[in-house]
PDB file of C-alpha atoms in Angstrom:
ATOM      1  CA  MET A   1     111.192  38.940 113.805  1.00 54.00           C
ATOM      2  CA  CYS A   2     107.944  37.710 115.334  1.00 57.00           C
ATOM      3  CA  SER A   3     105.730  35.819 113.582  1.00 46.00           C
ATOM      4  CA  ASP A   4     102.279  37.610 114.508  1.00 51.00           C
ATOM      5  CA  GLU A   5     103.679  41.406 113.172  1.00 49.00           C
ATOM      6  CA  ILE A   6     102.419  42.401 109.532  1.00 48.00           C
ATOM      7  CA  SER A   7     103.765  45.278 107.739  1.00 51.00           C
ATOM      8  CA  SER A   8     101.755  48.733 108.190  1.00 48.00           C
ATOM      9  CA  THR A   9     100.727  48.098 104.686  1.00 41.00           C
ATOM     10  CA  GLY A  10      98.935  44.740 105.780  1.00 39.00           C
ATOM     11  CA  SER A  11     101.195  42.268 104.300  1.00 35.00           C
ATOM     12  CA  GLN A  12     102.339  38.979 106.110  1.00 33.00           C
ATOM     13  CA  VAL A  13     105.871  39.136 107.677  1.00 36.00           C
ATOM     14  CA  HIS A  14     107.475  36.660 105.614  1.00 29.00           C
ATOM     15  CA  CYS A  15     106.718  38.373 102.632  1.00 27.00           C
ATOM     16  CA  GLU A  16     109.130  41.113 103.391  1.00 29.00           C
ATOM     17  CA  TYR A  17     110.462  41.252  99.758  1.00 31.00           C
ATOM     18  CA  THR A  18     107.366  42.386  98.060  1.00 27.00           C
ATOM     19  CA  ILE A  19     105.773  44.504 101.359  1.00 34.00           C
ATOM     20  CA  PHE A  20     109.344  46.800 100.503  1.00 36.00           C
ATOM     21  CA  THR A  21     109.188  46.643  96.485  1.00 34.00           C
ATOM     22  CA  ILE A  22     105.362  48.214  96.815  1.00 38.00           C
ATOM     23  CA  SER A  23     106.629  50.360  99.334  1.00 50.00           C
ATOM     24  CA  ALA A  24     109.297  51.371  97.398  1.00 49.00           C
ATOM     25  CA  ILE A  25     107.396  51.860  94.230  1.00 47.00           C
ATOM     26  CA  LYS A  26     105.198  54.090  96.356  1.00 50.00           C
ATOM     27  CA  MET A  27     108.081  56.311  97.213  1.00 52.00           C
ATOM     28  CA  LYS A  28     109.401  56.560  93.860  1.00 49.00           C
ATOM     29  CA  VAL A  29     105.842  57.943  92.748  1.00 47.00           C
ATOM     30  CA  PHE A  30     106.071  60.282  95.461  1.00 48.00           C
ATOM     31  CA  ALA A  31     109.066  61.735  94.283  1.00 50.00           C
ATOM     32  CA  PHE A  32     108.024  61.556  90.782  1.00 46.00           C
ATOM     33  CA  LEU A  33     105.288  63.701  91.577  1.00 44.00           C
ATOM     34  CA  ALA A  34     107.794  66.041  93.779  1.00 46.00           C
ATOM     35  CA  PHE A  35     109.849  65.951  90.729  1.00 45.00           C
ATOM     36  CA  VAL A  36     106.988  67.555  88.676  1.00 42.00           C
ATOM     37  CA  ALA A  37     105.880  69.741  91.251  1.00 43.00           C
ATOM     38  CA  HIS A  38     109.589  71.303  91.197  1.00 43.00           C
ATOM     39  CA  ALA A  39     109.008  72.121  88.005  1.00 41.00           C
ATOM     40  CA  SER A  40     105.781  73.996  88.521  1.00 39.00           C
ATOM     41  CA  SER A  41     107.219  75.588  91.585  1.00 39.00           C
ATOM     42  CA  PHE A  42     104.912  74.031  94.142  1.00 43.00           C
ATOM     43  CA  ALA A  43     106.888  73.491  97.400  1.00 49.00           C
ATOM     44  CA  PHE A  44     104.614  70.814  98.578  1.00 49.00           C
ATOM     45  CA  LEU A  45     102.465  68.001  96.740  1.00 50.00           C
ATOM     46  CA  PRO A  46      98.902  68.502  96.377  1.00 48.00           C
ATOM     47  CA  LEU A  47      97.920  65.005  97.431  1.00 52.00           C
ATOM     48  CA  PRO A  48      95.232  64.349 100.408  1.00 57.00           C
ATOM     49  CA  SER A  49      96.088  63.347 103.357  1.00 69.00           C
ATOM     50  CA  ARG A  50      93.871  61.650 106.546  1.00 73.00           C
ATOM     51  CA  VAL A  51      96.338  63.633 109.071  1.00 85.00           C
ATOM     52  CA  PRO A  52      95.421  67.325 110.031  1.00 80.00           C
ATOM     53  CA  GLY A  53      98.636  69.704 108.968  1.00 83.00           C
ATOM     54  CA  PHE A  54     100.247  66.994 106.704  1.00 86.00           C
ATOM     55  CA  ARG A  55     101.641  67.931 103.536  1.00 79.00           C
ATOM     56  CA  TYR A  56     103.909  65.861 101.193  1.00 75.00           C
ATOM     57  CA  PRO A  57     107.341  67.653 101.271  1.00 79.00           C
ATOM     58  CA  LEU A  58     108.805  68.446  97.963  1.00 65.00           C
ATOM     59  CA  ALA A  59     111.750  66.282  97.363  1.00 63.00           C
ATOM     60  CA  MET A  60     114.115  64.430  94.386  1.00 57.00           C
ATOM     61  CA  ASN A  61     114.328  61.116  96.481  1.00 71.00           C
ATOM     62  CA  ALA A  62     112.056  59.042  99.144  1.00 72.00           C
ATOM     63  CA  LYS A  63     115.086  59.738 102.024  1.00 75.00           C
ATOM     64  CA  SER A  64     114.929  63.586 101.455  1.00 81.00           C
ATOM     65  CA  MET A  65     111.185  63.426 101.236  1.00 84.00           C
ATOM     66  CA  ALA A  66     111.117  61.358 104.740  1.00 89.00           C
ATOM     67  CA  GLU A  67     113.251  63.785 106.329  1.00 91.00           C
ATOM     68  CA  ARG A  68     111.623  66.919 105.134  1.00 91.00           C
ATOM     69  CA  VAL A  69     107.887  66.301 106.504  1.00 92.00           C
ATOM     70  CA  LEU A  70     109.017  68.109 109.671  1.00 95.00           C
ATOM     71  CA  GLU A  71     111.545  70.909 108.426  1.00 91.00           C
ATOM     72  CA  ASN A  72     108.615  73.668 107.686  1.00 88.00           C
ATOM     73  CA  PRO A  73     105.301  71.651 109.497  1.00 92.00           C
ATOM     74  CA  LYS A  74     101.781  73.583 109.527  1.00 91.00           C
ATOM     75  CA  TRP A  75     100.533  72.412 112.970  1.00 94.00           C
ATOM     76  CA  PRO A  76      96.800  73.182 113.574  1.00 94.00           C
ATOM     77  CA  ASP A  77      96.335  75.286 116.524  1.00 95.00           C
ATOM     78  CA  GLU A  78      94.503  72.771 118.674  1.00 95.00           C
ATOM     79  CA  TRP A  79      95.730  69.470 119.246  1.00 96.00           C
ATOM     80  CA  PRO A  80      93.771  67.610 115.801  1.00 95.00           C
ATOM     81  CA  TYR A  81      93.135  64.216 116.593  1.00 96.00           C
ATOM     82  CA  SER A  82      89.770  62.276 118.416  1.00 95.00           C
ATOM     83  CA  ALA A  83      89.751  59.795 120.784  1.00 95.00           C
ATOM     84  CA  ALA A  84      88.875  57.498 118.084  1.00 96.00           C
ATOM     85  CA  ASP A  85      92.129  58.198 116.091  1.00 95.00           C
ATOM     86  CA  PHE A  86      93.525  56.349 119.022  1.00 96.00           C
ATOM     87  CA  MET A  87      91.271  53.039 119.438  1.00 94.00           C
ATOM     88  CA  ARG A  88      92.179  49.830 118.895  1.00 90.00           C
ATOM     89  CA  MET A  89      90.928  46.785 117.423  1.00 88.00           C
ATOM     90  CA  ASP A  90      91.542  44.555 120.245  1.00 86.00           C
ATOM     91  CA  GLU A  91      91.105  46.863 123.118  1.00 87.00           C
ATOM     92  CA  SER A  92      91.216  44.132 125.967  1.00 86.00           C
ATOM     93  CA  ASP A  93      93.856  44.469 128.669  1.00 83.00           C
ATOM     94  CA  ASP A  94      97.272  44.946 126.783  1.00 77.00           C
ATOM     95  CA  ALA A  95      98.293  42.796 129.959  1.00 80.00           C
ATOM     96  CA  ILE A  96      97.222  39.932 128.685  1.00 83.00           C
ATOM     97  CA  PHE A  97      98.619  40.218 125.162  1.00 72.00           C
ATOM     98  CA  TYR A  98     101.932  40.618 126.453  1.00 69.00           C
ATOM     99  CA  ASP A  99     101.940  38.632 129.166  1.00 68.00           C
ATOM    100  CA  SER A 100     103.836  35.684 126.838  1.00 71.00           C
ATOM    101  CA  PRO A 101     107.655  36.580 126.617  1.00 60.00           C
ATOM    102  CA  ARG A 102     108.362  37.317 122.624  1.00 70.00           C
ATOM    103  CA  LEU A 103     112.416  37.261 122.635  1.00 57.00           C
ATOM    104  CA  CYS A 104     112.322  38.357 118.943  1.00 60.00           C
ATOM    105  CA  TYR A 105     113.514  41.720 116.893  1.00 61.00           C
ATOM    106  CA  HIS A 106     110.466  43.381 115.786  1.00 70.00           C
ATOM    107  CA  ILE A 107     112.455  44.569 112.707  1.00 77.00           C
ATOM    108  CA  ASP A 108     115.079  42.908 110.720  1.00 81.00           C
ATOM    109  CA  ASP A 109     118.461  42.380 110.923  1.00 89.00           C
ATOM    110  CA  SER A 110     119.746  45.093 108.568  1.00 90.00           C
ATOM    111  CA  ALA A 111     117.079  47.803 110.142  1.00 90.00           C
ATOM    112  CA  VAL A 112     118.877  46.456 114.025  1.00 93.00           C
ATOM    113  CA  SER A 113     122.213  47.289 112.546  1.00 94.00           C
ATOM    114  CA  ALA A 114     121.340  51.082 111.415  1.00 95.00           C
ATOM    115  CA  LEU A 115     119.676  51.712 114.706  1.00 96.00           C
ATOM    116  CA  THR A 116     122.791  50.239 117.013  1.00 97.00           C
ATOM    117  CA  ALA A 117     125.131  52.706 114.491  1.00 97.00           C
ATOM    118  CA  TYR A 118     122.636  55.748 114.941  1.00 97.00           C
ATOM    119  CA  TYR A 119     122.623  55.341 118.702  1.00 98.00           C
ATOM    120  CA  LYS A 120     126.850  55.000 118.549  1.00 97.00           C
ATOM    121  CA  GLU A 121     126.696  58.525 117.167  1.00 97.00           C
ATOM    122  CA  ASN A 122     123.860  59.794 118.954  1.00 98.00           C
ATOM    123  CA  ILE A 123     124.244  58.333 122.849  1.00 98.00           C
ATOM    124  CA  LYS A 124     127.755  59.152 124.855  1.00 97.00           C
ATOM    125  CA  ASP A 125     128.938  56.958 127.177  1.00 97.00           C
ATOM    126  CA  GLY A 126     127.867  57.799 130.882  1.00 98.00           C
ATOM    127  CA  GLU A 127     124.564  58.571 130.289  1.00 98.00           C
ATOM    128  CA  ASP A 128     121.227  58.099 131.698  1.00 98.00           C
ATOM    129  CA  VAL A 129     118.742  56.429 129.746  1.00 98.00           C
ATOM    130  CA  LEU A 130     115.625  55.360 130.111  1.00 98.00           C
ATOM    131  CA  ASP A 131     114.249  52.861 127.340  1.00 98.00           C
ATOM    132  CA  ILE A 132     110.176  53.331 127.070  1.00 98.00           C
ATOM    133  CA  CYS A 133     107.758  49.810 126.084  1.00 94.00           C
ATOM    134  CA  SER A 134     111.427  48.415 126.413  1.00 94.00           C
ATOM    135  CA  SER A 135     111.833  44.549 126.291  1.00 93.00           C
ATOM    136  CA  TRP A 136     114.679  41.822 126.149  1.00 89.00           C
ATOM    137  CA  VAL A 137     117.060  44.082 123.801  1.00 90.00           C
ATOM    138  CA  SER A 138     117.086  47.610 123.522  1.00 93.00           C
ATOM    139  CA  HIS A 139     119.915  47.562 120.595  1.00 93.00           C
ATOM    140  CA  TYR A 140     122.461  49.992 122.007  1.00 97.00           C
ATOM    141  CA  PRO A 141     126.055  49.151 121.002  1.00 96.00           C
ATOM    142  CA  LYS A 142     127.483  46.227 123.140  1.00 93.00           C
ATOM    143  CA  ASP A 143     130.435  48.677 124.008  1.00 94.00           C
ATOM    144  CA  TRP A 144     128.545  51.307 125.199  1.00 96.00           C
ATOM    145  CA  LYS A 145     129.233  52.123 128.436  1.00 95.00           C
ATOM    146  CA  GLY A 146     125.310  53.975 130.046  1.00 96.00           C
ATOM    147  CA  GLY A 147     125.061  55.629 133.216  1.00 97.00           C
ATOM    148  CA  ASN A 148     121.595  55.077 134.807  1.00 98.00           C
ATOM    149  CA  VAL A 149     119.764  52.924 132.427  1.00 98.00           C
ATOM    150  CA  ILE A 150     116.343  52.098 132.875  1.00 98.00           C
ATOM    151  CA  GLY A 151     113.788  49.845 130.989  1.00 98.00           C
ATOM    152  CA  LEU A 152     109.746  50.576 131.081  1.00 97.00           C
ATOM    153  CA  GLY A 153     108.245  48.102 129.707  1.00 95.00           C
ATOM    154  CA  MET A 154     105.066  45.342 130.096  1.00 90.00           C
ATOM    155  CA  ASN A 155     107.188  42.169 130.397  1.00 94.00           C
ATOM    156  CA  ASP A 156     108.582  41.432 133.117  1.00 94.00           C
ATOM    157  CA  TYR A 157     110.438  37.772 131.900  1.00 94.00           C
ATOM    158  CA  GLU A 158     111.792  40.169 129.036  1.00 94.00           C
ATOM    159  CA  LEU A 159     113.392  43.246 130.908  1.00 96.00           C
ATOM    160  CA  SER A 160     114.664  40.072 132.938  1.00 95.00           C
ATOM    161  CA  GLN A 161     116.523  39.315 130.168  1.00 94.00           C
ATOM    162  CA  ASN A 162     118.367  42.780 128.998  1.00 95.00           C
ATOM    163  CA  PRO A 163     121.654  43.230 129.497  1.00 94.00           C
ATOM    164  CA  GLN A 164     122.052  46.435 129.064  1.00 96.00           C
ATOM    165  CA  LEU A 165     119.487  48.043 131.858  1.00 97.00           C
ATOM    166  CA  SER A 166     120.747  48.869 135.411  1.00 97.00           C
ATOM    167  CA  SER A 167     116.897  48.150 136.224  1.00 98.00           C
ATOM    168  CA  TYR A 168     113.492  47.748 135.157  1.00 97.00           C
ATOM    169  CA  VAL A 169     109.977  48.641 135.506  1.00 98.00           C
ATOM    170  CA  VAL A 170     106.800  46.804 134.312  1.00 96.00           C
ATOM    171  CA  LYS A 171     104.301  49.133 133.543  1.00 95.00           C
ATOM    172  CA  ASP A 172     101.235  49.212 131.386  1.00 95.00           C
ATOM    173  CA  LEU A 173     101.093  53.474 130.171  1.00 96.00           C
ATOM    174  CA  ASN A 174      98.034  52.626 128.184  1.00 93.00           C
ATOM    175  CA  GLU A 175      96.462  52.658 131.984  1.00 94.00           C
ATOM    176  CA  GLU A 176      98.770  54.906 133.439  1.00 95.00           C
ATOM    177  CA  PRO A 177     100.894  57.215 131.269  1.00 96.00           C
ATOM    178  CA  ARG A 178     102.589  58.637 134.592  1.00 97.00           C
ATOM    179  CA  PHE A 179     106.346  57.858 134.272  1.00 98.00           C
ATOM    180  CA  PRO A 180     107.685  56.295 138.104  1.00 97.00           C
ATOM    181  CA  PHE A 181     110.650  58.734 137.900  1.00 98.00           C
ATOM    182  CA  ASP A 182     111.429  61.965 139.273  1.00 98.00           C
ATOM    183  CA  ASP A 183     111.526  65.440 137.014  1.00 98.00           C
ATOM    184  CA  ALA A 184     115.094  65.942 134.773  1.00 98.00           C
ATOM    185  CA  SER A 185     116.220  62.227 135.862  1.00 98.00           C
ATOM    186  CA  PHE A 186     117.155  61.404 132.117  1.00 98.00           C
ATOM    187  CA  ASP A 187     119.768  62.416 129.607  1.00 98.00           C
ATOM    188  CA  LYS A 188     118.000  60.734 126.789  1.00 98.00           C
ATOM    189  CA  VAL A 189     114.300  58.422 126.648  1.00 98.00           C
ATOM    190  CA  THR A 190     114.458  55.610 123.550  1.00 98.00           C
ATOM    191  CA  CYS A 191     111.442  54.068 122.066  1.00 97.00           C
ATOM    192  CA  VAL A 192     111.857  51.524 119.494  1.00 95.00           C
ATOM    193  CA  VAL A 193     109.280  50.555 117.015  1.00 91.00           C
ATOM    194  CA  SER A 194     106.510  51.036 119.772  1.00 92.00           C
ATOM    195  CA  VAL A 195     105.040  54.873 119.811  1.00 96.00           C
ATOM    196  CA  ASP A 196     102.436  53.197 117.683  1.00 94.00           C
ATOM    197  CA  TYR A 197     101.100  51.179 120.164  1.00 93.00           C
ATOM    198  CA  LEU A 198     100.300  54.022 122.593  1.00 95.00           C
ATOM    199  CA  ASN A 199      96.706  55.079 123.073  1.00 95.00           C
ATOM    200  CA  LYS A 200      97.445  58.113 125.030  1.00 97.00           C
ATOM    201  CA  PRO A 201     100.254  59.491 122.792  1.00 97.00           C
ATOM    202  CA  LEU A 202     100.067  63.217 124.475  1.00 98.00           C
ATOM    203  CA  GLU A 203     100.382  62.535 128.000  1.00 98.00           C
ATOM    204  CA  VAL A 204     103.278  59.765 127.454  1.00 98.00           C
ATOM    205  CA  PHE A 205     104.932  62.742 125.637  1.00 98.00           C
ATOM    206  CA  LYS A 206     104.247  65.188 128.692  1.00 98.00           C
ATOM    207  CA  GLU A 207     105.781  62.600 130.728  1.00 98.00           C
ATOM    208  CA  ILE A 208     108.784  62.110 128.428  1.00 98.00           C
ATOM    209  CA  GLY A 209     109.176  65.858 128.937  1.00 98.00           C
ATOM    210  CA  ARG A 210     109.499  65.933 132.253  1.00 98.00           C
ATOM    211  CA  VAL A 211     111.693  63.251 133.219  1.00 98.00           C
ATOM    212  CA  LEU A 212     114.073  64.650 130.791  1.00 98.00           C
ATOM    213  CA  ARG A 213     117.096  67.064 131.448  1.00 98.00           C
ATOM    214  CA  PRO A 214     117.009  70.317 129.813  1.00 97.00           C
ATOM    215  CA  GLY A 215     118.522  69.638 126.473  1.00 97.00           C
ATOM    216  CA  GLY A 216     118.127  66.875 126.787  1.00 98.00           C
ATOM    217  CA  GLU A 217     117.054  64.394 123.469  1.00 98.00           C
ATOM    218  CA  CYS A 218     114.020  62.000 123.096  1.00 98.00           C
ATOM    219  CA  ILE A 219     114.674  59.492 120.190  1.00 98.00           C
ATOM    220  CA  ILE A 220     111.292  57.648 118.898  1.00 98.00           C
ATOM    221  CA  SER A 221     112.759  54.561 115.984  1.00 96.00           C
ATOM    222  CA  MET A 222     109.758  53.370 113.432  1.00 93.00           C
ATOM    223  CA  SER A 223     109.563  51.227 110.998  1.00 90.00           C
ATOM    224  CA  ASN A 224     106.221  49.611 109.247  1.00 86.00           C
ATOM    225  CA  ARG A 225     105.429  46.693 111.242  1.00 81.00           C
ATOM    226  CA  CYS A 226     103.210  46.503 114.469  1.00 79.00           C
ATOM    227  CA  PHE A 227     100.821  44.174 116.044  1.00 81.00           C
ATOM    228  CA  PRO A 228      97.543  45.285 113.778  1.00 87.00           C
ATOM    229  CA  THR A 229      95.169  44.680 116.579  1.00 86.00           C
ATOM    230  CA  LYS A 230      96.715  46.701 118.972  1.00 86.00           C
ATOM    231  CA  ALA A 231      98.109  49.862 116.494  1.00 90.00           C
ATOM    232  CA  PHE A 232      96.163  52.841 116.739  1.00 92.00           C
ATOM    233  CA  GLN A 233      93.802  53.303 114.374  1.00 93.00           C
ATOM    234  CA  ILE A 234      95.100  56.972 113.187  1.00 94.00           C
ATOM    235  CA  TRP A 235      98.281  54.916 112.321  1.00 93.00           C
ATOM    236  CA  LEU A 236      96.804  52.047 110.624  1.00 91.00           C
ATOM    237  CA  GLN A 237      95.678  54.405 107.757  1.00 91.00           C
ATOM    238  CA  THR A 238      98.603  56.467 106.575  1.00 91.00           C
ATOM    239  CA  ASN A 239     101.581  56.140 105.617  1.00 90.00           C
ATOM    240  CA  ASP A 240     105.571  55.926 106.591  1.00 91.00           C
ATOM    241  CA  LEU A 241     105.688  59.996 105.797  1.00 92.00           C
ATOM    242  CA  GLU A 242     102.533  60.339 107.611  1.00 93.00           C
ATOM    243  CA  HIS A 243     104.139  58.406 110.956  1.00 95.00           C
ATOM    244  CA  ILE A 244     106.864  60.562 110.734  1.00 96.00           C
ATOM    245  CA  PHE A 245     104.487  63.826 111.089  1.00 95.00           C
ATOM    246  CA  ILE A 246     102.374  62.376 113.535  1.00 96.00           C
ATOM    247  CA  THR A 247     104.991  61.013 115.727  1.00 97.00           C
ATOM    248  CA  GLY A 248     106.677  64.708 115.260  1.00 98.00           C
ATOM    249  CA  SER A 249     102.899  66.200 116.114  1.00 98.00           C
ATOM    250  CA  PHE A 250     103.605  64.200 119.761  1.00 98.00           C
ATOM    251  CA  PHE A 251     106.150  66.344 120.493  1.00 98.00           C
ATOM    252  CA  HIS A 252     104.763  69.934 119.685  1.00 98.00           C
ATOM    253  CA  TYR A 253     101.467  69.368 121.047  1.00 98.00           C
ATOM    254  CA  SER A 254     103.386  68.360 124.324  1.00 98.00           C
ATOM    255  CA  GLY A 255     104.940  71.911 124.755  1.00 97.00           C
ATOM    256  CA  LEU A 256     108.028  70.627 126.275  1.00 98.00           C
ATOM    257  CA  PHE A 257     110.411  70.172 123.614  1.00 98.00           C
ATOM    258  CA  GLU A 258     112.411  72.112 120.882  1.00 98.00           C
ATOM    259  CA  PRO A 259     111.230  71.493 117.219  1.00 98.00           C
ATOM    260  CA  PRO A 260     111.492  68.294 115.988  1.00 98.00           C
ATOM    261  CA  SER A 261     113.207  66.285 113.333  1.00 97.00           C
ATOM    262  CA  SER A 262     113.531  63.312 111.586  1.00 97.00           C
ATOM    263  CA  GLU A 263     116.259  61.181 109.715  1.00 96.00           C
ATOM    264  CA  ASP A 264     115.736  58.490 107.160  1.00 94.00           C
ATOM    265  CA  ILE A 265     118.236  55.348 108.184  1.00 94.00           C
ATOM    266  CA  SER A 266     116.200  52.455 106.022  1.00 92.00           C
ATOM    267  CA  PRO A 267     119.983  50.867 105.526  1.00 90.00           C
ATOM    268  CA  ASN A 268     118.913  48.918 101.962  1.00 84.00           C
ATOM    269  CA  PRO A 269     115.725  50.591 100.676  1.00 80.00           C
ATOM    270  CA  GLY A 270     113.563  48.581  99.125  1.00 77.00           C
ATOM    271  CA  MET A 271     114.730  45.433 100.386  1.00 81.00           C
ATOM    272  CA  SER A 272     114.901  45.404 103.838  1.00 83.00           C
ATOM    273  CA  ASP A 273     112.890  47.177 106.672  1.00 88.00           C
ATOM    274  CA  PRO A 274     112.503  50.953 106.308  1.00 89.00           C
ATOM    275  CA  LEU A 275     113.908  52.862 109.559  1.00 93.00           C
ATOM    276  CA  PHE A 276     113.078  55.957 110.814  1.00 95.00           C
ATOM    277  CA  ILE A 277     114.177  58.386 113.529  1.00 97.00           C
ATOM    278  CA  VAL A 278     111.539  60.986 114.859  1.00 98.00           C
ATOM    279  CA  LYS A 279     113.536  63.253 117.383  1.00 98.00           C
ATOM    280  CA  ALA A 280     113.494  66.133 119.914  1.00 98.00           C
ATOM    281  CA  LYS A 281     115.072  67.871 122.492  1.00 98.00           C
ATOM    282  CA  ARG A 282     113.849  69.198 125.409  1.00 98.00           C
ATOM    283  CA  LYS A 283     113.144  72.807 126.479  1.00 97.00           C
ATOM    284  CA  ALA A 284     115.893  74.791 128.592  1.00 92.00           C
ATOM    285  CA  ASP A 285     113.498  75.827 131.697  1.00 76.00           C
TER     286      ASP A 285
END
């Protein structure tokens, strides 16, 4: 993994076991509170949140909680975020930050394997796929035979080293969020542990919807690691469950997707990187 990444809890990367032990304890506490809520006939836990509309779901374990966050969301009527929510500690040109190639994984090997296995079940041979925030690896199965597979990312050399891409485009979506592709060009759009770096997420998700074919799907994967100076503020101030809700809200407010859903595909809870999927299908025209 990249040495300058930390977990969203603020611990250093090399303290992985401590990070996830603490995270697992928190989730067990939430699950216990859920048990109490269940005994009291509550549907949601009465806990405060930084995210408008978010509620801790009733569930008996951490996996179930993550997968229930988007089951019955109470979205505010209007976009609930402020410009400050998407500010970063480092607002300098992103091209400078990403200028040096980072040929490393941004999640651990177990999480990488879990993501690849998920893609194997959810991306079909022959499908046209756009990988945004792409890099030297997209984590698709080695035996997958994609159609037109395009990477859109920040570093030319990293993208040039990705063997699964048919072609690639170097573009800073924080500078200009419009994609250089025609409407309805792709069957799938993927984004691996990078949604927290998009400071114009609503515009980006509208673009995802524009380039997807009707019924096409966007798959967002996320963990708890980030470059903290480049992640937007509300991400740093919230936890994994709230991250799922925030990402789901981007789909919702774009107006182009069916209701989003979430899955917890963490391979070894408490022992390796957590991994969550938030996905949604493009509405039929």
